[in-house]
C-alpha positions as YAML, in Angstrom:
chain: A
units: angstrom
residues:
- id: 1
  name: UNK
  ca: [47.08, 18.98, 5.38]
- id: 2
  name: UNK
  ca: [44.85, 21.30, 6.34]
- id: 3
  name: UNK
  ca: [44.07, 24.89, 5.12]
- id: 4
  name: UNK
  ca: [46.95, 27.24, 5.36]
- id: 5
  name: UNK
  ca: [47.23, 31.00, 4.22]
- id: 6
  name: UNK
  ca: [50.49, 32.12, 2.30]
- id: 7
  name: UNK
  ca: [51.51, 35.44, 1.04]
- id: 8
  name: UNK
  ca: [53.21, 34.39, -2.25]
- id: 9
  name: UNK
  ca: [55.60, 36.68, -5.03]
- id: 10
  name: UNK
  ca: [53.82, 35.85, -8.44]
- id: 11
  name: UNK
  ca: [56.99, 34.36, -11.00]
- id: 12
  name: UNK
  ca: [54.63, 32.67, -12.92]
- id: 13
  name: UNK
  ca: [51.36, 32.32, -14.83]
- id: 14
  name: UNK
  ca: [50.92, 29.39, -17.35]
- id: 15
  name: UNK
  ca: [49.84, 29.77, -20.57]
- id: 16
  name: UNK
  ca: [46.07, 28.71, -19.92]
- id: 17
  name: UNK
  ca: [45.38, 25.29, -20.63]
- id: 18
  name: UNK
  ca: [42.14, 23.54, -21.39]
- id: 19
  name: UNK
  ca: [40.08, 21.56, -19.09]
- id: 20
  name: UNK
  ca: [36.99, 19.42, -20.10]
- id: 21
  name: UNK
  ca: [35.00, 20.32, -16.75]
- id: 22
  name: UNK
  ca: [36.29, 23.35, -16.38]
- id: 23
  name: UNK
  ca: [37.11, 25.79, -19.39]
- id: 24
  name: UNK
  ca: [40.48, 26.79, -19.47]
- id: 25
  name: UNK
  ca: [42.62, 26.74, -16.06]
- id: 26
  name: UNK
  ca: [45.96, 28.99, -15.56]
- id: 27
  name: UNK
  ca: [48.51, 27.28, -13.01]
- id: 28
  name: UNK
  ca: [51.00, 29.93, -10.79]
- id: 29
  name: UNK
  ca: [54.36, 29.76, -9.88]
- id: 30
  name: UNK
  ca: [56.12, 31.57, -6.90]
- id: 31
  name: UNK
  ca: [57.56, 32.10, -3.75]
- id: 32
  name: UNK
  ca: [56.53, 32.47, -0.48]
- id: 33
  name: UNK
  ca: [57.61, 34.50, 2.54]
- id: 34
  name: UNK
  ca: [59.65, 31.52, 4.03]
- id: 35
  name: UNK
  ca: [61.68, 31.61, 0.49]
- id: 36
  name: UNK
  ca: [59.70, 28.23, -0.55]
- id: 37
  name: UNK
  ca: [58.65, 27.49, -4.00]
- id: 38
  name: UNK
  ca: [55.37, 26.93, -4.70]
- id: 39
  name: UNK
  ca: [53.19, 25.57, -7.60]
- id: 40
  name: UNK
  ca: [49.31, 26.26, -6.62]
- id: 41
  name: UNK
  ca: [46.72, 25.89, -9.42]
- id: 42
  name: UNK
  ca: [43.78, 25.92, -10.37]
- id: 43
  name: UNK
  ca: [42.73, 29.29, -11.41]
- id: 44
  name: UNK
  ca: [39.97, 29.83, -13.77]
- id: 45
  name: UNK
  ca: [40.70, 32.10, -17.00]
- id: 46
  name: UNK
  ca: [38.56, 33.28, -20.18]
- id: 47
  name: UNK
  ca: [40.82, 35.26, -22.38]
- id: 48
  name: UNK
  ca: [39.33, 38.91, -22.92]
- id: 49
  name: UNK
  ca: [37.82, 38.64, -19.40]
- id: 50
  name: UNK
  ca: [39.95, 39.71, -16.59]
- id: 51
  name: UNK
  ca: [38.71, 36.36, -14.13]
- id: 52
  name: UNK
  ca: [42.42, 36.43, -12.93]
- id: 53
  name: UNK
  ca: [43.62, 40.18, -11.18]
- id: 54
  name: UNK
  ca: [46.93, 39.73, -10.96]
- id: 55
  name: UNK
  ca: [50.76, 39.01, -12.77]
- id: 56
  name: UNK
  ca: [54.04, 38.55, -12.52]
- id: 57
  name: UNK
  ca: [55.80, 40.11, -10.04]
- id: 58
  name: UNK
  ca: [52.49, 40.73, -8.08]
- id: 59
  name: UNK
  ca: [52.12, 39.69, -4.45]
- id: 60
  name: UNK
  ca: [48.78, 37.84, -3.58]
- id: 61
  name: UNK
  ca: [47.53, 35.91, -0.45]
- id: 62
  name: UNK
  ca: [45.85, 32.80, -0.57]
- id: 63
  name: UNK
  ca: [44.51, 30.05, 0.92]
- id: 64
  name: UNK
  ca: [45.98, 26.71, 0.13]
- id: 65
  name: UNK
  ca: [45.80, 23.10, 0.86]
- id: 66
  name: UNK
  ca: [46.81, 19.74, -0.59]
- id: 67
  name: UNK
  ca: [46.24, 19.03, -4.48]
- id: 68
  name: UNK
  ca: [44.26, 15.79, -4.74]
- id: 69
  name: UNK
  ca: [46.56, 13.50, -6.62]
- id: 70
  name: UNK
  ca: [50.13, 15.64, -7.23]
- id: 71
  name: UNK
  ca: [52.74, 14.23, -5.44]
- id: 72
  name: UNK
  ca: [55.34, 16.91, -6.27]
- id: 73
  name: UNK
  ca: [56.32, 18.63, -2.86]
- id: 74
  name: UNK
  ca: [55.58, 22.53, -4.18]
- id: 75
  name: UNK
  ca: [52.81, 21.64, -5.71]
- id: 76
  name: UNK
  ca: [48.84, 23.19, -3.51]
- id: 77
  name: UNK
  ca: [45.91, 23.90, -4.29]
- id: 78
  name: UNK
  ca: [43.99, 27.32, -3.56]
- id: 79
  name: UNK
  ca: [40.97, 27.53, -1.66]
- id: 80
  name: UNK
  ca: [40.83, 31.17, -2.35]
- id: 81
  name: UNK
  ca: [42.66, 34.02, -3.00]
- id: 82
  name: UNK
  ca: [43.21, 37.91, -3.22]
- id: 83
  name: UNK
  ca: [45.56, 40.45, -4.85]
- id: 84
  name: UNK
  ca: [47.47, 42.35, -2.16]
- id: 85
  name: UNK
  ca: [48.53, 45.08, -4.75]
- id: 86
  name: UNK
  ca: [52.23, 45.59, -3.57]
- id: 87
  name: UNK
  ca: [53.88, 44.38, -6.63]
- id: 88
  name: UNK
  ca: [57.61, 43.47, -6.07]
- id: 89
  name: UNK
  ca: [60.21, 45.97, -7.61]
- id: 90
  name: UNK
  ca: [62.94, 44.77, -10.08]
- id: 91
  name: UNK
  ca: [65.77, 45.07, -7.82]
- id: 92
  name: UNK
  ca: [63.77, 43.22, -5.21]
- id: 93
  name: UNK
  ca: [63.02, 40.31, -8.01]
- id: 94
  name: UNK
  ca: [66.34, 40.32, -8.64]
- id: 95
  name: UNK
  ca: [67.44, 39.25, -5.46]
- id: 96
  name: UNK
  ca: [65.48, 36.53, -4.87]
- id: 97
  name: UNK
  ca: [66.18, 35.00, -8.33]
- id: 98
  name: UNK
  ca: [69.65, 35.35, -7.74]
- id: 99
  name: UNK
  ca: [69.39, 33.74, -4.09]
- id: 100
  name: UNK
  ca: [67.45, 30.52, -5.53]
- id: 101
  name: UNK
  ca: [69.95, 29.88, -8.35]
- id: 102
  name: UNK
  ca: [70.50, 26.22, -9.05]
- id: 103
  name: UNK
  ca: [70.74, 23.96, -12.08]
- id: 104
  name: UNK
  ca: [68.76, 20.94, -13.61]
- id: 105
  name: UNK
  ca: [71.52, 18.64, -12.50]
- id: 106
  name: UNK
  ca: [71.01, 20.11, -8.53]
- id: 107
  name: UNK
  ca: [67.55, 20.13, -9.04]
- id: 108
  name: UNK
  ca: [66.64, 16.52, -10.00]
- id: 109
  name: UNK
  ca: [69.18, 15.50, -7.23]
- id: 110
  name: UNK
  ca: [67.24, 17.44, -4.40]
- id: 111
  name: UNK
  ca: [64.10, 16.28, -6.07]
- id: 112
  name: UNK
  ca: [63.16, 19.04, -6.92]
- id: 113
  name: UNK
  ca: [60.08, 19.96, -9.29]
- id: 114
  name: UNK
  ca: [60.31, 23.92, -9.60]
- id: 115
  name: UNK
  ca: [63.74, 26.21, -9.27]
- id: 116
  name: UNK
  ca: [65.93, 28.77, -10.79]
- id: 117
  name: UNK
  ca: [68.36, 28.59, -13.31]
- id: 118
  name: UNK
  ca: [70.91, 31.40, -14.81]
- id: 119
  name: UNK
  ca: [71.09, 30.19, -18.32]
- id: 120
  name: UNK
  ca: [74.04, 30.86, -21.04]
- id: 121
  name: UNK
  ca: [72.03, 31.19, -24.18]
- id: 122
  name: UNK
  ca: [73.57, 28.55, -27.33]
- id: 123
  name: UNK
  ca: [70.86, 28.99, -29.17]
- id: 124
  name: UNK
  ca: [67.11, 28.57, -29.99]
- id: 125
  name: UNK
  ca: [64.47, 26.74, -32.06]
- id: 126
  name: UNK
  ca: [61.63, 27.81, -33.16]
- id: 127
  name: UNK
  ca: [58.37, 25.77, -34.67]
- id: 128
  name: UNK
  ca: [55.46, 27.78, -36.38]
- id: 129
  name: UNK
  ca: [52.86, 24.82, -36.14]
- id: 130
  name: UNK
  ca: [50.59, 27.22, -37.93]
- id: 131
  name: UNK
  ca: [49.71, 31.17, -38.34]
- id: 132
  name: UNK
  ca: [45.89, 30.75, -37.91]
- id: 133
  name: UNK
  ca: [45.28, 32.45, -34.65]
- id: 134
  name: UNK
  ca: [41.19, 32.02, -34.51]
- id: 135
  name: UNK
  ca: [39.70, 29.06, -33.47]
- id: 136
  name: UNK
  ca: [36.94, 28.30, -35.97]
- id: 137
  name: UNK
  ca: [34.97, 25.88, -33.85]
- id: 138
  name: UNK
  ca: [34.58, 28.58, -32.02]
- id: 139
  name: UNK
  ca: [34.21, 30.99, -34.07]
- id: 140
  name: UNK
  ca: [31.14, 28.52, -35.25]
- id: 141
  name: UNK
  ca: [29.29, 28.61, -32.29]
- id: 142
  name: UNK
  ca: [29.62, 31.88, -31.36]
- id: 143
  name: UNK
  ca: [27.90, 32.69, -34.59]
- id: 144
  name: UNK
  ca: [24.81, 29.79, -33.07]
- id: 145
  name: UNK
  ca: [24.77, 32.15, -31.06]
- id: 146
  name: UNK
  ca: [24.35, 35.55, -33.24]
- id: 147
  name: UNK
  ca: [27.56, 36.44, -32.04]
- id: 148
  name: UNK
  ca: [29.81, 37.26, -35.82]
- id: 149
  name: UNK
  ca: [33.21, 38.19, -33.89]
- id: 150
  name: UNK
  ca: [35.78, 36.06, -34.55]
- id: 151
  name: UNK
  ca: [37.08, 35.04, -31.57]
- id: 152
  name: UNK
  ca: [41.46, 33.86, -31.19]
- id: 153
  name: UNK
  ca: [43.07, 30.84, -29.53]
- id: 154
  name: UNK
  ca: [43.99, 31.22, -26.02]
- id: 155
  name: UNK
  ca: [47.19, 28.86, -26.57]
- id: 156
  name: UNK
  ca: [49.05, 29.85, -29.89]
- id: 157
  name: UNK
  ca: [50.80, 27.45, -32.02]
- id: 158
  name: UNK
  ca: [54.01, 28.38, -31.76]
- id: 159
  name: UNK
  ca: [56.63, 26.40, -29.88]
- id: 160
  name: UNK
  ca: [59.84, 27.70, -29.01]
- id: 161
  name: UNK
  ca: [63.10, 25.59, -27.33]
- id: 162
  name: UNK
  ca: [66.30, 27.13, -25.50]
- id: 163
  name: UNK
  ca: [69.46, 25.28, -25.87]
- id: 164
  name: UNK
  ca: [71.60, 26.46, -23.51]
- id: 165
  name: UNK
  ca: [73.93, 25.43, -20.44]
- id: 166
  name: UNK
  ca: [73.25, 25.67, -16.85]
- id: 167
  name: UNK
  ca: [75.84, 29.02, -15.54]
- id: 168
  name: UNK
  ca: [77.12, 28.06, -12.41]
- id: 169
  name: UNK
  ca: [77.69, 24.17, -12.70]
- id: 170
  name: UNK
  ca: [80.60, 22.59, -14.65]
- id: 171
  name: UNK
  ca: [79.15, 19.40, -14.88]
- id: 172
  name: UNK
  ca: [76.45, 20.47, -16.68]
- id: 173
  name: UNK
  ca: [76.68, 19.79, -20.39]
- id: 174
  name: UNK
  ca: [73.52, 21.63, -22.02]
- id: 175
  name: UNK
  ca: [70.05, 21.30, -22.00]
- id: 176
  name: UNK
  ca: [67.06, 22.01, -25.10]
- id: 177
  name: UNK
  ca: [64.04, 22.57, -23.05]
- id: 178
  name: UNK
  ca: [61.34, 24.27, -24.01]
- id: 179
  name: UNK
  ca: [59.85, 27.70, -22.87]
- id: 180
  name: UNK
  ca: [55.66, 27.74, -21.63]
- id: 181
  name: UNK
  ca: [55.99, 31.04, -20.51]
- id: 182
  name: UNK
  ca: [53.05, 33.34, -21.32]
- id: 183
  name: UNK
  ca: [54.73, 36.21, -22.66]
- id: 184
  name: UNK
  ca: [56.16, 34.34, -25.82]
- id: 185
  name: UNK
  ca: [52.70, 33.01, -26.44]
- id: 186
  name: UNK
  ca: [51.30, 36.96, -25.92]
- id: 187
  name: UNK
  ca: [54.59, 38.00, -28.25]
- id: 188
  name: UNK
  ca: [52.91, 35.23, -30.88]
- id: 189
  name: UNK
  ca: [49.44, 36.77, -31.02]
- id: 190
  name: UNK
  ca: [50.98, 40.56, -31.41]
- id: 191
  name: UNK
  ca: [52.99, 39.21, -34.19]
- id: 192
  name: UNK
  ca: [50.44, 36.49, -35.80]
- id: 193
  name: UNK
  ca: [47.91, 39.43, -35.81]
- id: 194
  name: UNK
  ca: [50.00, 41.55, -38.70]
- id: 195
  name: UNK
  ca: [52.37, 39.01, -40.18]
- id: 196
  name: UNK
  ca: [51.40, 35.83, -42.08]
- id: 197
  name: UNK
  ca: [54.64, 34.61, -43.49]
- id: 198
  name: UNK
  ca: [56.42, 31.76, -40.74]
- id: 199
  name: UNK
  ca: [59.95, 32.96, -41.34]
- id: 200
  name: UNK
  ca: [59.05, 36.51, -40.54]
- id: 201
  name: UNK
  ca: [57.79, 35.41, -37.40]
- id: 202
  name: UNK
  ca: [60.22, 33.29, -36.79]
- id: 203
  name: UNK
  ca: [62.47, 36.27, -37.02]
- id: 204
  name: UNK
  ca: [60.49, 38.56, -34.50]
- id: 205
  name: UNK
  ca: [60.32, 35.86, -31.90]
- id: 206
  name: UNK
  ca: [64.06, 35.02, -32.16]
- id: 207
  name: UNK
  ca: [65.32, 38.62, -32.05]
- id: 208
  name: UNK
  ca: [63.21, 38.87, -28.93]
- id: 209
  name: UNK
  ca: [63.78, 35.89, -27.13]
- id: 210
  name: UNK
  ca: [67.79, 34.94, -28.53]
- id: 211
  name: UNK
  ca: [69.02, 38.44, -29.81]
- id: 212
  name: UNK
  ca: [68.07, 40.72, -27.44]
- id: 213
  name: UNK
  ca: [68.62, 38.48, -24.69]
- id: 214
  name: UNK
  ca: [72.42, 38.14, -24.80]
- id: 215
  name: UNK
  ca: [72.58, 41.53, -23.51]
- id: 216
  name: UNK
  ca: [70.62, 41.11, -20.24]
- id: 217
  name: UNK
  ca: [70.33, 39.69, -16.86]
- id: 218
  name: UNK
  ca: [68.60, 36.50, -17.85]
- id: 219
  name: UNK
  ca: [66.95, 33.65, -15.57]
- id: 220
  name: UNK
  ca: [64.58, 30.51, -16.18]
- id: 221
  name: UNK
  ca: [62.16, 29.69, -14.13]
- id: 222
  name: UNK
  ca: [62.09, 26.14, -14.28]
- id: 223
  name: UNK
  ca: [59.25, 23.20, -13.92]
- id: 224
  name: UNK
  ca: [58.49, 19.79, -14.31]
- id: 225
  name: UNK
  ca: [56.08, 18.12, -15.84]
- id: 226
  name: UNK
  ca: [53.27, 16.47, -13.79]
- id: 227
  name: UNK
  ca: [52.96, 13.17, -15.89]
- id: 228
  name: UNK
  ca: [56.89, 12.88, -17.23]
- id: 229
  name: UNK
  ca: [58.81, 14.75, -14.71]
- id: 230
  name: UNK
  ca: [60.52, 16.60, -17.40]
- id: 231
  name: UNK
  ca: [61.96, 20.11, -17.33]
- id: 232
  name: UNK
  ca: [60.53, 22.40, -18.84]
- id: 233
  name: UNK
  ca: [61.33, 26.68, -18.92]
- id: 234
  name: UNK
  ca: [57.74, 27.84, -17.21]
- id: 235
  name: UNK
  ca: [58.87, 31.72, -16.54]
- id: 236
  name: UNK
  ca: [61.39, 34.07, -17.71]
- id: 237
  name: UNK
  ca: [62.70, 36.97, -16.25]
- id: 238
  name: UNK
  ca: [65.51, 39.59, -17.65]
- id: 239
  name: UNK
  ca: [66.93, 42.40, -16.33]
- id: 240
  name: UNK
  ca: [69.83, 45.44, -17.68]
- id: 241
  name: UNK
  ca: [72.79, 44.21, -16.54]
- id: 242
  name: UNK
  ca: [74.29, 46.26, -13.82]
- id: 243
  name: UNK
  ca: [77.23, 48.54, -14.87]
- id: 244
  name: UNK
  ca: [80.06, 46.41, -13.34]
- id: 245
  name: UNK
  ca: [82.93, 49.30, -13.54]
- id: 246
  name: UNK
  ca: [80.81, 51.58, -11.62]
- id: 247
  name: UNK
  ca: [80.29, 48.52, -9.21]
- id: 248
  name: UNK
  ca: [83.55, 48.00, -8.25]
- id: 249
  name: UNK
  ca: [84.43, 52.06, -8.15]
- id: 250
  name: UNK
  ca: [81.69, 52.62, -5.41]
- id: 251
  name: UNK
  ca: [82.09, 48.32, -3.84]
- id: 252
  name: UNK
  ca: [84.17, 49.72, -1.01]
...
């Protein structure tokens, strides 16, 4: 393949993840103008420093071509990119989620390895694998290098799984899968940085992520794993649920 240039709608950033050669690397999920998924990676990230410009929901152009040993069929890799600062509005995202809707069982069948689900929540587990949020080795060498700040994880240790069943398919019979996105990890370091006691936190996180979603528009963004070709919840996206009397009075 050679080099192509996509404009692509941002659904996902990765929680960073760390790379002997090179530091930490963030992969993206999105969409492009055709409506195809696409998983393009890497991007280089230092937490504190802002080496990536854009988010969710952001539109950015870049130049892509093919990864050097991932077979998956959404899957690039980016020569180069830039932010085109013309984020996508809500009702726009909306849309688009609501036009990709699948399920895992679809999914796998169309051999899939990225897609949308619209999830009903059964419930959710939670593992605090500890409440230390600075990494001391580190924290060590910084201080080699007269630097006393403490300095905290990029990846927190908190793990969180959905259970839940796939909306609009029958045959599906429920799924525990668990979530990567980067906002609970972002949620976990707010938390972590005034509470110390697990079940607290525990609390927090589920009233964000169980609670308070029954009462919106919820969708998965979902993934698979390069090695396993699991499923795994990479992105999450909820809106207010749209007033459905005052749809039908005005659906005429």
């Amino acid at each position: 393949m050679k080099q192509e240039t996509e404009k692509i709608v941002v659904l996902v950033r990765a929680t960073p993840e760390e790379s002997r050669k090179h530091g930490y690397l963030v992969c993206v999920a999105g969409i492009n103008e055709k409506g195809e998924f696409r998983r393009v990676y890497p991007f280089e990230f230092s937490y504190g420093e802002k080496l990536i410009d854009f988010k969710k929901k952001d539109r950015i152009e870049v130049v892509l071509t093919e990864p050097d040993n991932d077979q998956r069929r959404e899957s690039r890799k980016q020569i180069s990119y830039k932010n085109l600062h013309s984020p996508v509005e809500d009702e726009e995202l909306r849309n688009i989620l609501q036009s990709k809707v699948s399920s895992i069982e679809k999914l796998k069948e169309e051999n899939a390895s990225l897609g949308v689900v619209k999830p009903e929540l059964l419930d959710v587990k939670i593992k605090i694998n500890s409440t230390e949020i600075y990494d001391r080795q580190q924290y060590f060498n910084l201080i080699g290098d007269c630097l006393i700040d403490k300095r905290e994880k990029v990846k927190m240790p908190v793990e969180l799984r959905y259970h839940f069943r796939c909306k609009n398919d029958p045959a599906c019979k429920g799924h525990q899968t668990i979530l990567l996105d980067w906002e609970l990890n972002e949620l976990a370091r707010n938390v972590m940085r005034k509470e110390t006691d697990p079940a607290s936190i525990k609390e927090k996180i589920r009233n964000k992520f169980l609670d308070s979603m029954q009462e919106r528009d919820l969708y998965f963004v979902m993934g698979t794993h390069f090695r396993f070709k699991t499923w795994m919840i990479i992105g999450i996206f909820y809106f207010k649920k749209k007033d459905e009397k005052q749809k039908n009075l005005f659906d005429f």
